[in-house]
Coordinates of C-alpha atoms and ligand atoms in Angstrom, one line a residue:
M1395 CA 0.0 0.0 0.0
L1396 CA 1.2 3.5 -0.9
I1397 CA 0.1 6.2 1.6
I1398 CA 0.6 9.9 1.1
V1399 CA 0.0 12.2 4.1
T1400 CA -0.8 15.7 2.8
G1401 CA -1.4 19.2 4.1
V1402 CA 0.1 22.6 4.4
S1403 CA 3.4 23.0 6.4
G1404 CA 3.0 22.6 10.2
T1405 CA 0.1 20.2 10.1
G1406 CA 2.2 17.3 11.4
K1407 CA 2.7 15.2 8.3
T1408 CA 6.1 13.9 9.3
T1409 CA 4.8 12.9 12.8
L1410 CA 1.8 11.0 11.5
G1411 CA 3.7 9.6 8.5
T1412 CA 6.5 8.2 10.8
A1413 CA 4.0 6.7 13.1
L1414 CA 2.1 5.1 10.3
S1415 CA 5.3 3.7 8.8
E1416 CA 6.2 2.1 12.1
R1417 CA 2.8 0.5 12.6
L1418 CA 2.4 -0.7 9.0
H1419 CA 6.1 -1.7 8.7
L1420 CA 6.5 0.4 5.6
P1421 CA 9.4 2.7 4.8
F1422 CA 8.8 6.5 5.4
F1423 CA 9.8 9.3 3.0
D1424 CA 9.7 13.0 3.7
A1425 CA 9.0 14.9 0.6
D1426 CA 11.1 17.8 2.0
H1427 CA 14.2 15.7 1.4
F1428 CA 13.5 15.4 -2.3
H1429 CA 13.8 19.1 -3.0
P1430 CA 16.8 20.2 -5.1
K1431 CA 19.2 22.6 -3.3
E1432 CA 17.9 25.6 -5.3
N1433 CA 14.4 25.0 -3.9
I1434 CA 15.6 24.7 -0.3
D1435 CA 17.7 27.9 -0.8
K1436 CA 14.6 29.8 -2.1
M1437 CA 12.4 28.7 0.7
S1438 CA 15.1 29.5 3.3
Q1439 CA 15.1 33.0 2.0
G1440 CA 11.3 33.2 2.6
F1441 CA 10.3 32.9 -1.1
P1442 CA 7.4 30.5 -2.0
L1443 CA 8.1 27.9 -4.8
N1444 CA 6.3 28.1 -8.1
D1445 CA 5.0 25.3 -10.3
E1446 CA 8.2 25.3 -12.4
D1447 CA 10.4 24.9 -9.2
R1448 CA 8.2 22.0 -8.1
Q1449 CA 8.6 19.9 -11.3
P1450 CA 11.9 18.2 -10.6
W1451 CA 10.8 17.6 -7.0
L1452 CA 7.5 16.0 -8.1
K1453 CA 9.2 13.8 -10.7
A1454 CA 11.7 12.5 -8.1
L1455 CA 8.7 11.8 -5.7
A1456 CA 6.7 9.9 -8.3
A1457 CA 9.9 7.9 -9.2
Q1458 CA 10.3 7.0 -5.5
L1459 CA 6.7 6.0 -5.2
R1460 CA 6.9 3.7 -8.3
E1461 CA 10.0 2.1 -6.8
S1462 CA 8.3 1.6 -3.4
E1463 CA 5.2 0.2 -5.1
L1464 CA 7.3 -2.6 -6.5
S1465 CA 8.8 -3.4 -3.0
G1466 CA 5.5 -3.5 -1.1
G1467 CA 4.6 0.1 -0.4
A1468 CA 5.7 3.2 1.6
V1469 CA 4.4 6.2 3.5
L1470 CA 5.2 9.7 2.1
A1471 CA 4.7 13.0 3.8
C1472 CA 4.1 15.6 1.2
S1473 CA 2.3 18.9 1.1
S1474 CA 0.7 18.1 -2.3
L1475 CA -1.1 21.4 -2.3
K1476 CA -2.5 21.4 -5.8
E1477 CA -4.5 18.8 -7.7
S1478 CA -2.0 18.9 -10.5
Y1479 CA 0.7 17.9 -8.0
R1480 CA -1.4 15.1 -6.6
K1481 CA -2.1 13.9 -10.2
E1482 CA 1.7 13.6 -10.8
L1483 CA 2.0 11.5 -7.6
S1484 CA -1.0 9.2 -8.5
V1485 CA 1.2 6.4 -9.6
D1486 CA -1.0 3.5 -8.5
D1487 CA -4.6 2.4 -7.8
N1488 CA -3.6 1.3 -4.3
L1489 CA -2.6 4.9 -3.3
R1490 CA -4.3 6.2 -0.2
W1491 CA -4.5 9.9 0.6
I1492 CA -4.7 11.2 4.1
H1493 CA -5.2 15.0 4.1
L1494 CA -4.4 16.8 7.4
K1495 CA -6.7 19.7 8.0
G1496 CA -6.7 22.3 10.8
D1497 CA -7.3 25.8 12.0
R1498 CA -4.9 28.4 10.7
D1499 CA -4.1 29.7 14.2
L1500 CA -3.3 26.2 15.5
I1501 CA -1.0 25.5 12.5
W1502 CA 0.7 29.0 13.0
A1503 CA 1.3 28.2 16.7
R1504 CA 2.9 24.9 15.8
M1505 CA 5.1 26.4 13.1
Q1506 CA 6.4 29.0 15.5
A1507 CA 7.4 26.3 17.9
R1508 CA 9.4 24.5 15.3
Q1509 CA 13.2 25.0 15.3
N1510 CA 15.8 24.3 12.5
H1511 CA 13.3 24.1 9.7
Y1512 CA 13.8 26.0 6.5
M1513 CA 10.1 26.8 6.2
K1514 CA 9.3 30.1 7.7
A1515 CA 6.0 30.6 9.5
G1516 CA 5.2 33.6 7.4
M1517 CA 4.9 31.3 4.3
L1518 CA 1.8 29.6 5.8
D1519 CA -0.6 32.0 4.2
S1520 CA 0.9 31.4 0.8
Q1521 CA 0.5 27.6 1.4
I1522 CA -3.1 27.9 2.6
A1523 CA -3.9 30.0 -0.5
T1524 CA -2.4 27.5 -2.8
W1525 CA -4.1 24.5 -1.2
E1526 CA -6.8 23.0 -3.5
E1527 CA -9.3 20.9 -1.5
P1528 CA -9.3 17.3 -2.7
S1529 CA -12.7 15.6 -3.1
Y1530 CA -11.2 12.2 -2.3
G1531 CA -9.0 10.5 0.3
Y1532 CA -9.5 10.9 4.0
H1533 CA -9.7 14.3 5.7
L1534 CA -8.1 14.0 9.1
S1535 CA -8.4 16.8 11.7
I1536 CA -5.2 17.8 13.4
D1537 CA -7.2 19.2 16.5
Q1538 CA -6.3 16.0 18.5
S1539 CA -3.3 14.2 20.0
P1540 CA -0.8 12.4 17.7
E1541 CA -2.0 9.1 19.1
E1542 CA -5.7 9.8 18.3
M1543 CA -4.8 10.9 14.8
L1544 CA -2.8 7.7 14.3
D1545 CA -5.8 5.5 15.4
E1546 CA -8.2 7.4 13.2
A1547 CA -5.8 7.1 10.2
L1548 CA -5.3 3.4 10.8
D1549 CA -8.9 2.8 11.1
Y1550 CA -9.5 4.5 7.8
L1551 CA -6.8 2.6 6.1
K1552 CA -8.2 -0.8 7.4
K1553 CA -11.6 0.0 6.1
E1554 CA -10.1 1.3 2.8
S1555 CA -8.2 -1.9 2.3
M1556 CA -11.5 -3.7 2.1
K1557 CA -13.1 -1.3 -0.3
M1558 CA -13.9 -2.2 -3.9
K1559 CA -12.7 0.0 -6.8
M1560 CA -15.8 -0.1 -8.9
G1561 CA -19.5 -0.9 -8.6
V1562 CA -21.7 -2.4 -11.3
I1563 CA -25.6 -1.9 -11.1
G1564 CA -27.6 -4.4 -13.0
M1565 CA -26.7 -8.0 -13.5
G1566 CA -28.3 -8.6 -16.9
V1567 CA -26.2 -10.1 -19.6
M1568 CA -24.1 -6.9 -20.3
G1569 CA -23.7 -5.9 -16.6
K1570 CA -22.6 -9.3 -15.5
S1571 CA -20.2 -9.7 -18.4
L1572 CA -18.6 -6.3 -17.8
A1573 CA -18.4 -7.0 -14.0
L1574 CA -16.6 -10.3 -14.7
N1575 CA -14.3 -8.6 -17.2
L1576 CA -13.3 -5.9 -14.6
A1577 CA -12.7 -8.5 -12.0
E1578 CA -10.6 -10.6 -14.3
K1579 CA -8.5 -7.5 -15.1
G1580 CA -7.7 -7.0 -11.4
V1581 CA -10.4 -4.4 -10.6
P1582 CA -12.2 -5.3 -7.3
V1583 CA -15.8 -4.9 -8.1
S1584 CA -19.0 -4.8 -6.1
L1585 CA -22.2 -6.1 -7.9
Y1586 CA -25.6 -4.8 -7.3
N1587 CA -29.0 -6.0 -8.6
R1588 CA -32.3 -4.8 -7.2
F1589 CA -34.5 -7.1 -5.2
V1590 CA -37.9 -7.7 -6.7
K1591 CA -39.9 -10.4 -4.7
G1592 CA -40.5 -13.5 -6.8
Q1593 CA -38.7 -12.0 -9.9
E1594 CA -35.3 -10.8 -9.0
E1595 CA -34.0 -12.3 -5.8
G1596 CA -30.3 -12.8 -5.0
V1597 CA -29.3 -12.2 -8.6
A1598 CA -25.9 -10.6 -7.8
Q1599 CA -25.1 -13.4 -5.3
Q1600 CA -25.9 -15.8 -8.1
V1601 CA -23.2 -14.3 -10.3
L1602 CA -20.7 -14.8 -7.3
D1603 CA -21.8 -18.3 -6.9
E1604 CA -21.4 -19.2 -10.5
N1605 CA -17.9 -17.6 -10.6
P1606 CA -16.2 -18.9 -7.4
D1607 CA -12.7 -18.2 -8.9
F1608 CA -13.2 -14.4 -8.6
A1609 CA -12.3 -13.5 -5.0
N1610 CA -12.3 -9.8 -5.8
M1611 CA -16.1 -9.4 -6.1
Q1612 CA -18.9 -8.7 -3.6
A1613 CA -22.6 -9.0 -4.1
F1614 CA -25.4 -6.7 -2.8
E1615 CA -29.1 -6.1 -3.2
D1616 CA -29.1 -3.3 -0.7
L1617 CA -28.2 0.0 -2.4
K1618 CA -26.7 1.7 0.6
L1619 CA -24.6 -1.3 1.6
F1620 CA -23.4 -1.5 -2.0
L1621 CA -22.3 2.2 -2.0
D1622 CA -20.7 1.8 1.4
S1623 CA -18.6 -1.0 -0.1
L1624 CA -17.0 1.3 -2.7
E1625 CA -13.8 3.4 -2.5
K1626 CA -14.4 7.1 -2.6
P1627 CA -14.9 8.9 -4.8
R1628 CA -17.2 6.1 -5.9
K1629 CA -17.2 4.8 -9.6
I1630 CA -20.5 3.2 -10.4
L1631 CA -21.4 1.6 -13.8
M1632 CA -25.1 1.3 -14.4
M1633 CA -26.0 -1.5 -16.9
I1634 CA -29.7 -1.2 -16.9
P1635 CA -32.4 -0.6 -19.6
A1636 CA -32.4 2.8 -21.3
G1637 CA -35.3 5.2 -20.6
E1638 CA -37.1 5.7 -17.3
A1639 CA -35.2 3.1 -15.5
I1640 CA -32.1 5.3 -15.7
D1641 CA -33.7 8.3 -14.2
A1642 CA -35.3 6.2 -11.5
Q1643 CA -32.0 4.6 -10.6
L1644 CA -30.3 8.1 -10.5
D1645 CA -33.2 9.4 -8.2
S1646 CA -32.4 6.6 -5.7
L1647 CA -28.6 7.0 -6.0
I1648 CA -28.3 10.8 -5.8
P1649 CA -29.2 11.2 -2.1
L1650 CA -26.7 8.6 -1.2
L1651 CA -23.7 9.9 -3.2
D1652 CA -21.0 12.3 -2.3
A1653 CA -19.7 15.2 -4.3
G1654 CA -17.1 14.0 -6.9
D1655 CA -18.7 10.5 -7.2
L1656 CA -19.0 9.2 -10.7
V1657 CA -21.9 7.4 -12.3
I1658 CA -21.6 5.8 -15.7
D1659 CA -24.5 4.9 -18.0
G1660 CA -23.2 2.0 -20.1
G1661 CA -26.5 1.2 -21.8
N1662 CA -28.0 2.5 -25.1
S1663 CA -29.6 5.7 -23.8
F1664 CA -30.9 8.4 -26.2
Y1665 CA -28.2 11.1 -26.3
K1666 CA -30.5 13.9 -25.5
D1667 CA -31.5 12.2 -22.3
S1668 CA -27.9 11.8 -21.5
E1669 CA -27.3 15.5 -22.1
R1670 CA -30.0 16.3 -19.6
R1671 CA -28.5 13.9 -17.0
V1672 CA -25.0 15.2 -17.5
A1673 CA -26.3 18.8 -16.7
R1674 CA -28.4 17.5 -13.7
M1675 CA -25.5 15.6 -12.2
D1676 CA -23.1 18.5 -12.8
Q1677 CA -25.3 20.9 -10.8
L1678 CA -25.1 18.4 -8.0
N1679 CA -21.3 18.3 -8.1
L1680 CA -21.6 14.7 -9.3
R1681 CA -19.9 13.3 -12.4
F1682 CA -21.8 11.6 -15.1
L1683 CA -20.4 9.6 -18.0
P1684 CA -22.9 8.6 -20.7
M1685 CA -20.9 5.7 -22.4
G1686 CA -21.6 3.5 -25.4
V1687 CA -20.5 0.0 -25.1
S1688 CA -20.5 -2.3 -28.2
G1689 CA -19.7 -5.9 -28.7
G1690 CA -22.7 -7.8 -27.3
E1691 CA -22.3 -10.3 -24.5
E1692 CA -19.0 -11.8 -25.7
G1693 CA -17.5 -8.4 -26.3
A1694 CA -18.5 -7.2 -22.8
R1695 CA -16.9 -10.2 -21.2
K1696 CA -13.7 -10.4 -23.3
G1697 CA -13.2 -6.8 -24.7
P1698 CA -15.8 -4.4 -26.0
S1699 CA -15.4 -1.1 -27.8
I1700 CA -16.1 1.7 -25.3
M1701 CA -17.3 5.2 -26.1
P1702 CA -17.4 7.4 -23.0
G1703 CA -18.4 11.1 -23.1
G1704 CA -19.7 13.7 -20.7
N1705 CA -17.7 14.7 -17.6
A1706 CA -14.0 14.6 -18.6
E1707 CA -12.8 14.4 -15.0
G1708 CA -15.1 11.5 -14.5
Y1709 CA -13.4 9.8 -17.5
E1710 CA -10.0 10.2 -16.0
M1711 CA -11.2 8.5 -12.9
V1712 CA -11.9 5.3 -14.8
A1713 CA -9.7 5.6 -18.0
D1714 CA -7.3 2.9 -16.7
F1715 CA -10.0 0.5 -15.8
L1716 CA -11.8 1.0 -19.1
G1717 CA -8.5 0.5 -21.0
R1718 CA -7.9 -2.7 -19.1
I1719 CA -11.3 -4.2 -20.1
S1720 CA -11.6 -2.9 -23.6
A1721 CA -10.8 -4.7 -26.9
K1722 CA -7.4 -3.6 -28.4
D1723 CA -6.7 -2.3 -31.9
K1724 CA -4.1 -3.7 -34.3
E1725 CA -1.3 -1.7 -32.5
G1726 CA -2.5 -3.0 -29.1
R1727 CA -4.0 0.3 -28.1
P1728 CA -7.3 0.1 -26.1
C1729 CA -10.5 0.6 -28.1
V1730 CA -11.7 3.3 -25.7
T1731 CA -11.4 7.1 -26.0
Y1732 CA -13.0 10.0 -24.4
V1733 CA -15.4 10.9 -27.2
G1734 CA -16.4 14.4 -26.2
P1735 CA -18.8 16.4 -23.9
G1736 CA -22.5 16.1 -23.2
G1737 CA -24.2 13.1 -24.7
S1738 CA -21.6 12.6 -27.5
G1739 CA -20.6 9.1 -26.3
H1740 CA -24.2 7.9 -26.5
F1741 CA -24.7 9.8 -29.8
I1742 CA -21.9 8.1 -31.5
K1743 CA -23.1 4.6 -30.2
M1744 CA -26.5 5.5 -31.6
V1745 CA -24.9 6.1 -35.0
H1746 CA -22.8 3.0 -34.7
N1747 CA -26.0 1.0 -34.3
S1748 CA -27.6 2.7 -37.2
I1749 CA -24.7 1.7 -39.4
E1750 CA -25.0 -1.7 -37.8
Y1751 CA -28.6 -1.9 -39.0
G1752 CA -27.6 -1.0 -42.5
E1753 CA -24.8 -3.5 -42.6
M1754 CA -27.1 -6.2 -41.3
Q1755 CA -29.9 -5.4 -43.8
V1756 CA -27.5 -5.5 -46.8
L1757 CA -26.3 -9.0 -45.8
A1758 CA -29.9 -10.0 -45.4
E1759 CA -30.8 -8.8 -48.8
L1760 CA -27.8 -10.6 -50.4
V1761 CA -28.6 -13.9 -48.6
H1762 CA -32.1 -13.9 -49.9
L1763 CA -31.2 -13.0 -53.5
L1764 CA -28.4 -15.6 -53.5
R1765 CA -30.6 -18.3 -52.1
F1766 CA -33.9 -17.8 -53.7
G1767 CA -32.9 -16.0 -56.9
F1768 CA -29.6 -17.6 -57.8
G1769 CA -30.7 -20.9 -56.1
C1770 CA -27.6 -21.2 -53.9
S1771 CA -27.7 -23.6 -50.9
P1772 CA -27.0 -22.0 -47.5
E1773 CA -23.6 -23.7 -47.5
Q1774 CA -22.8 -22.1 -50.9
V1775 CA -23.8 -18.6 -49.7
S1776 CA -21.7 -19.2 -46.5
G1777 CA -18.8 -20.2 -48.7
I1778 CA -19.1 -17.0 -50.8
F1779 CA -19.2 -14.9 -47.7
S1780 CA -16.4 -16.7 -46.2
D1781 CA -14.2 -16.0 -49.4
W1782 CA -15.2 -12.3 -49.2
G1783 CA -14.3 -12.2 -45.6
K1784 CA -10.7 -13.3 -46.3
G1785 CA -10.0 -10.0 -48.1
E1786 CA -10.6 -6.3 -47.6
L1787 CA -14.4 -7.0 -47.1
K1788 CA -13.7 -8.7 -43.8
S1789 CA -16.2 -7.8 -41.1
Y1790 CA -17.6 -9.2 -37.9
L1791 CA -21.1 -9.1 -39.3
L1792 CA -20.1 -11.0 -42.5
E1793 CA -18.3 -13.5 -40.3
I1794 CA -21.3 -14.3 -38.1
T1795 CA -23.6 -14.4 -41.1
T1796 CA -21.2 -17.0 -42.6
D1797 CA -21.7 -19.1 -39.4
I1798 CA -25.5 -18.5 -39.2
L1799 CA -25.8 -20.0 -42.7
L1800 CA -24.3 -23.3 -41.5
F1801 CA -26.0 -23.6 -38.1
K1802 CA -28.2 -26.6 -37.9
E1803 CA -30.7 -27.6 -35.3
D1804 CA -31.9 -31.3 -35.4
G1805 CA -30.2 -31.5 -38.8
E1806 CA -32.1 -28.6 -40.3
L1807 CA -31.0 -24.9 -40.9
L1808 CA -32.0 -23.0 -37.8
L1809 CA -32.3 -19.8 -39.8
D1810 CA -35.3 -21.1 -41.8
K1811 CA -37.1 -21.7 -38.5
I1812 CA -36.7 -18.1 -37.2
L1813 CA -39.8 -16.0 -37.6
D1814 CA -39.0 -13.2 -40.2
Q1815 CA -40.1 -10.2 -38.1
A1816 CA -37.1 -8.1 -37.0
G1817 CA -37.1 -6.5 -33.6
Q1818 CA -35.5 -3.2 -32.6
K1819 CA -34.9 -1.3 -29.4
G1820 CA -34.7 2.2 -30.8
T1821 CA -31.2 3.3 -31.6
G1822 CA -31.7 3.0 -35.5
A1823 CA -35.0 4.9 -35.3
W1824 CA -33.3 7.6 -33.1
S1825 CA -30.6 8.1 -35.6
L1826 CA -33.2 8.6 -38.3
T1827 CA -35.1 11.2 -36.4
T1828 CA -31.8 13.0 -35.5
A1829 CA -30.9 13.0 -39.2
L1830 CA -34.3 14.5 -40.0
E1831 CA -33.8 17.1 -37.3
Y1832 CA -30.4 18.2 -38.7
G1833 CA -31.5 17.9 -42.4
V1834 CA -28.9 15.2 -43.1
P1835 CA -29.9 12.9 -46.0
Y1836 CA -30.1 9.4 -44.4
S1837 CA -32.2 7.3 -46.8
P1838 CA -29.9 4.2 -47.0
L1839 CA -29.8 3.8 -43.2
A1840 CA -33.3 5.0 -42.8
E1841 CA -34.4 2.1 -45.1
A1842 CA -32.8 -0.4 -42.7
V1843 CA -35.1 0.9 -39.9
N1844 CA -38.1 0.9 -42.3
A1845 CA -37.3 -2.6 -43.5
R1846 CA -37.6 -3.9 -39.9
G1847 CA -40.9 -2.1 -39.6
V1848 CA -42.2 -3.7 -42.8
S1849 CA -41.1 -7.1 -41.7
G1850 CA -43.4 -6.7 -38.7
G1851 CA -46.6 -7.2 -40.6
K1852 CA -46.1 -10.9 -41.2
E1853 CA -49.8 -11.8 -41.4
L1854 CA -50.6 -9.1 -43.9
R1855 CA -47.5 -10.0 -46.0
R1856 CA -48.6 -13.6 -46.1
A1857 CA -52.1 -12.6 -47.2
F1858 CA -50.8 -10.0 -49.7
S1859 CA -48.4 -12.5 -51.3
K1860 CA -51.5 -14.6 -52.2
T1861 CA -53.6 -11.6 -53.3
F1862 CA -50.9 -10.1 -55.5
E1863 CA -49.4 -13.5 -56.4
H1864 CA -45.9 -12.6 -55.4
S1865 CA -43.1 -15.1 -55.5
F1866 CA -39.3 -14.9 -56.2
I1867 CA -38.4 -15.4 -59.8
P1868 CA -35.3 -17.6 -60.4
V1869 CA -32.4 -15.7 -61.9
Q1870 CA -31.4 -17.2 -65.1
A1871 CA -28.0 -15.8 -65.5
S1872 CA -25.0 -17.7 -64.2
L1873 CA -23.9 -17.1 -60.6
E1874 CA -20.2 -17.1 -61.8
S1875 CA -20.8 -14.2 -64.1
W1876 CA -22.6 -12.3 -61.3
L1877 CA -20.2 -13.0 -58.5
P1878 CA -17.7 -10.3 -59.2
K1879 CA -20.6 -7.8 -59.5
L1880 CA -22.1 -9.0 -56.3
K1881 CA -18.9 -8.5 -54.5
S1882 CA -18.2 -4.9 -55.7
A1883 CA -21.9 -4.0 -55.2
Y1884 CA -21.7 -5.3 -51.6
A1885 CA -18.5 -3.3 -51.1
L1886 CA -20.1 -0.2 -52.4
A1887 CA -23.3 -0.6 -50.4
R1888 CA -21.1 -0.8 -47.2
V1889 CA -19.2 2.3 -48.1
I1890 CA -22.4 4.2 -48.6
N1891 CA -23.8 3.0 -45.3
H1892 CA -20.6 4.3 -43.5
E1893 CA -20.6 7.6 -45.4
V1894 CA -24.2 8.3 -44.4
G1895 CA -23.4 7.5 -40.7
F1896 CA -20.2 9.5 -40.6
G1897 CA -22.1 12.4 -42.4
L1898 CA -24.6 12.6 -39.5
M1899 CA -21.8 12.5 -36.9
K1900 CA -19.9 15.2 -38.6
T1901 CA -22.9 17.6 -38.9
V1902 CA -24.1 17.1 -35.3
S1903 CA -20.5 17.4 -34.1
D1904 CA -20.0 20.7 -36.0
S1905 CA -23.4 22.0 -34.9
K1906 CA -22.8 21.3 -31.2
N1907 CA -19.1 22.1 -31.2
W1908 CA -18.2 18.7 -30.0
N1909 CA -15.0 18.5 -32.0
L1910 CA -15.4 14.8 -32.5
N1911 CA -12.2 13.1 -33.8
F1912 CA -13.4 10.7 -36.5
N1913 CA -10.1 8.9 -36.9
E1914 CA -10.1 8.1 -33.3
I1915 CA -13.8 7.1 -33.3
A1916 CA -13.1 4.8 -36.3
R1917 CA -10.1 3.4 -34.5
I1918 CA -12.0 2.4 -31.4
W1919 CA -14.5 0.7 -33.8
T1920 CA -11.8 -1.4 -35.4
N1921 CA -12.2 -4.0 -32.7
G1922 CA -14.6 -5.2 -30.0
C1923 CA -17.7 -3.6 -31.7
I1924 CA -20.3 -5.1 -33.9
I1925 CA -19.3 -3.0 -37.0
R1926 CA -15.6 -3.8 -36.8
S1927 CA -14.2 -4.4 -40.3
G1928 CA -11.4 -3.9 -42.7
L1929 CA -13.3 -0.8 -44.0
M1930 CA -13.3 0.6 -40.6
E1931 CA -9.6 0.1 -40.3
N1932 CA -9.2 2.0 -43.6
I1933 CA -11.5 4.9 -42.3
S1934 CA -9.4 5.1 -39.1
V1935 CA -6.3 5.8 -41.1
H1936 CA -7.5 7.8 -44.1
Y1937 CA -10.5 9.8 -42.7
S1938 CA -9.6 13.6 -43.0
P1939 CA -11.7 16.5 -42.2
S1940 CA -10.4 18.2 -45.3
L1941 CA -11.5 15.3 -47.6
E1942 CA -15.0 14.2 -48.6
F1943 CA -15.7 10.7 -47.3
F1944 CA -16.3 9.3 -50.8
E1945 CA -12.8 10.7 -51.9
M1946 CA -10.9 8.9 -49.1
P1947 CA -8.2 6.5 -50.4
G1948 CA -9.7 2.9 -50.4
V1949 CA -13.2 4.4 -50.7
K1950 CA -13.0 6.4 -53.9
E1951 CA -12.0 3.3 -55.8
Q1952 CA -15.1 1.4 -54.6
V1953 CA -17.4 4.3 -55.7
I1954 CA -15.8 4.3 -59.1
S1955 CA -15.8 0.5 -59.6
G1956 CA -18.9 -0.6 -57.8
R1957 CA -21.4 2.0 -59.1
K1958 CA -22.6 0.2 -62.2
D1959 CA -22.5 -3.2 -60.4
L1960 CA -24.7 -1.9 -57.5
A1961 CA -27.2 -0.4 -60.0
E1962 CA -27.4 -3.6 -62.0
L1963 CA -27.7 -5.8 -58.9
V1964 CA -30.5 -3.7 -57.5
G1965 CA -32.3 -3.8 -60.9
L1966 CA -31.9 -7.5 -61.1
G1967 CA -33.0 -8.1 -57.5
I1968 CA -36.1 -5.9 -57.9
A1969 CA -37.0 -7.3 -61.3
H1970 CA -37.0 -10.8 -59.7
G1971 CA -39.2 -9.9 -56.8
F1972 CA -36.7 -9.2 -54.1
A1973 CA -37.1 -6.1 -51.8
M1974 CA -33.7 -4.5 -51.6
P1975 CA -34.4 -1.4 -49.6
V1976 CA -30.9 -0.5 -48.3
M1977 CA -29.0 -1.4 -51.5
S1978 CA -31.5 0.4 -53.7
A1979 CA -31.6 3.5 -51.4
G1980 CA -27.8 3.3 -51.4
I1981 CA -27.5 3.5 -55.2
N1982 CA -30.1 6.2 -55.4
Y1983 CA -28.4 8.2 -52.6
L1984 CA -25.1 7.9 -54.4
L1985 CA -26.4 8.8 -57.8
G1986 CA -28.1 11.8 -56.2
R1987 CA -24.8 12.9 -54.6
I1988 CA -22.8 12.6 -57.8
T1989 CA -25.3 14.1 -60.3
A1990 CA -24.3 17.6 -61.4
E1991 CA -27.5 18.6 -63.1
S1992 CA -30.3 17.2 -60.9
S1993 CA -34.1 17.1 -61.3
A1994 CA -34.5 19.6 -58.4
S1995 CA -35.1 22.4 -61.0
V1996 CA -38.5 20.8 -61.6
I1997 CA -39.3 20.9 -57.9
Q1998 CA -38.3 24.5 -57.7
A1999 CA -40.4 25.4 -60.8
Q2000 CA -43.4 23.5 -59.4
R2001 CA -43.0 25.3 -56.0
D2002 CA -42.9 28.6 -57.6
Y2003 CA -45.9 27.7 -59.9
F2004 CA -48.3 26.8 -57.2
G2005 CA -47.0 28.8 -54.3
A2006 CA -44.7 31.6 -55.5
H2007 CA -42.0 30.2 -53.4
T2008 CA -39.3 31.7 -55.8
Y2009 CA -36.2 30.1 -57.2
Q2010 CA -32.7 31.0 -58.0
R2011 CA -31.3 31.0 -61.6
K2012 CA -28.2 29.2 -63.1
D2013 CA -27.5 32.3 -65.2
D2014 CA -27.5 34.6 -62.3
P2015 CA -24.7 33.9 -59.9
S2016 CA -25.7 36.6 -57.5
G2017 CA -28.1 34.1 -55.8
K2018 CA -31.1 36.5 -56.3
F2019 CA -34.5 34.9 -55.9
Y2020 CA -37.0 35.1 -58.8
H2021 CA -40.7 34.6 -59.2
T2022 CA -42.5 33.9 -62.5
K2023 CA -46.1 34.4 -63.4
W2024 CA -46.5 30.9 -64.9
T2025 CA -50.0 31.4 -66.4
Ligands
6PG2957 C1 -23.7 -3.5 -29.9 C2 -25.1 -3.7 -30.3 C3 -26.0 -3.7 -29.0 C4 -27.4 -4.3 -29.2 C5 -28.2 -3.5 -30.1 C6 -29.4 -4.2 -30.7 O1 -23.1 -2.6 -30.4 O2 -23.2 -4.3 -29.1 O3 -25.6 -2.6 -31.1 O4 -26.0 -2.3 -28.5 O5 -27.2 -5.5 -29.7 O6 -28.7 -2.4 -29.4 O7 -30.3 -3.3 -31.1 P1 -31.7 -3.7 -31.7 O8 -32.3 -4.6 -30.7 O9 -32.3 -2.4 -31.9 O10 -31.3 -4.4 -33.0

C-alpha cells in the first residue's frame, strides 16, 4: 500500500507519517528531502516555490513511489497542495491519501514552535492560499493528539483496504459480463442487482456463486450497503435498460452519493436524455459519463469497444479500468477514447447502431437474393461470404452471417425456423429522427429501420403474397458471371452506409461544437464492436476533415468501380421480386450525390408555380430569388 499524508506546512505530516510507517512496517519518506538545493535555498530566504520549481521535485517523488510500489509500499509525507501535483503522484490504484486539516491559528502556533526548519512561519498563508481541496481521500483533523490521529488514520486505512474499486448496477447479460471482465483484469468490483420479490432475488449473489474463482467481487441487493462497499470517490457503472429506469436509478442513487462520485450509464440511452442527465449531475457536483458499449455479450466479457463522453474528469477516474477491459486495436491500443462532452458518447453509439442496422440489412438482402434468386444452398452462400471475408471485405457481421448459414438444429437450418419479423430497441430509429432534425440525407440507413418495420406485418405479408401472387423469380444468369458484381456491389453498399453515418456524426458534431475526432472514433470501432471491419480500419487511417468521405483512399476506388454493379444488382433483384431497400436506397443516394444537373429544378419550378416560393437561376450567380407568373 502506498500512503501519502498531505497538508500545508505545520500540520504534522512527518509525525503522522512516521508513526504510520512504524505501525504498518512500511518505509517512510519525507518529501522535503527530495527538493533540489535551489528550492531549499529559495524557501530558506522566505520565497514561495512556483510550479516550475516544483517539477523536478514531483518527478523525483513519483519515481520514488513507483519504486516503493514494487517493493510493497511506503508512506510519504508531502504537502501536495494542488490537484496537478497530486495527479503527478498518483502512480497507482492502491494509493491512499490522508489530508491533514486544521485551523490556521493552530498551525501557526505549531510552526512558530518549530526549530531548525527551512520553512518560515510567514509562508503559511501562501500555502493555505495555494491549497486545493481534494474531493477524495481521508480528511483528518489535526485538532487532536498524535495518538488519536494515528488511530483514526489506521482505522480509515483498514476500512479502505476492504473497499472495492468499482460498482456495477444491473446483473443482466451486459452488466454481469462487464463486471466479470473488470474482476478478471484486477479491478475489485461490487455487484448490485435490485430485489424484486419473486422475480429478481439474490441475482448478484448468483453471479458470485457461478464464478467462485473471482475472490475480488462482492454481491449486494441493498443499495446503501453496495455504495458503502465502494472506495471514494465512488465509480459506479449502471448497466440497466435505457429510458425511465435510468432516471429512477439516478433518483435513488443521488441522495446517497458524495460530491465527486462518478456514475456511468453504459446502456444504449438516447443522447438527448444523456445531455440532460450530465447537466443535472453537474449541478449536484456529481460526475456523469454517458458511455456507449459495443460488442454484445462476448464483447462485454472479453473486450468491448467503449465510447465514453460527458464529464471529462469522470473519464480520467476510470480511464485505466476501461482501458484494461476494452478490446485492443491492431497496435495493441485500447478501443476506448474520451469521445467528447455532453451526450456525445451515446450519440456516436446510436450512429454506430444505425450503421449496424444498414450492414445487417445489406447482408440479409444478399442472402435472400443468392438463395432464392440464384438458387444457392445456404452452404454455398456461406462459402461465398467466407471467401469475401478473407480480403478487404472482412467484417464481424459478415463472419457471423457465414456461421449462421451453417448452423443446424436437429439436422435442419435454424435460420429457416426463425420468424421473419425483425425486432428493434430504438437506436436505429433515433438516428433517423436525428438525421431529419439536422436535415442530413439518411435514406440508406433509414431504409434499414423501415425494413424492420415492414417485416413486422407478417400476417398481412402472407395474405398479400397470395392476393398479389408474389413469388421470387429464379435468376437465369449464371452465378459465376454475377459473383464479381455481387462483391463490388456489396463493397459499395457498405461504403455508402458508412458515409451516411459519418455524415450525420460530422454535422451534429459541428453544430454542437463537440469537435469529434473521427479517426479516433473509427479506431475504437476497429475491434470489439459489432461493425468492426477492414473498411473501418481504412477509415481510421484515411479519414480527414479536409477530404470528402467518398474521396478517401480505399473508398474512392469502390465508388468508381462498384457504381454500375450496385445499380445492376438492385435492378436484377427488384425485377426478380426481391425487396432490396438498403442497397437500392444506397445507389439512389449515391447517384443523387454525384449528379451535377439534378431534377431539383423541376421541384423549384413547381413550388414557384403553385405557391410563389421563388427560385434562383443558373444564369445569375448573385443568388437572387426570382418569381415567374407561370400562367
Ligand atoms: C452493440 C449492439 C448492441 C445491441 C443493439 C441491438 O453494439 O453491441 O448494437 O448495442 O445488440 O442495441 O439493437 P436492436 O435490438 O435495436 O437491434
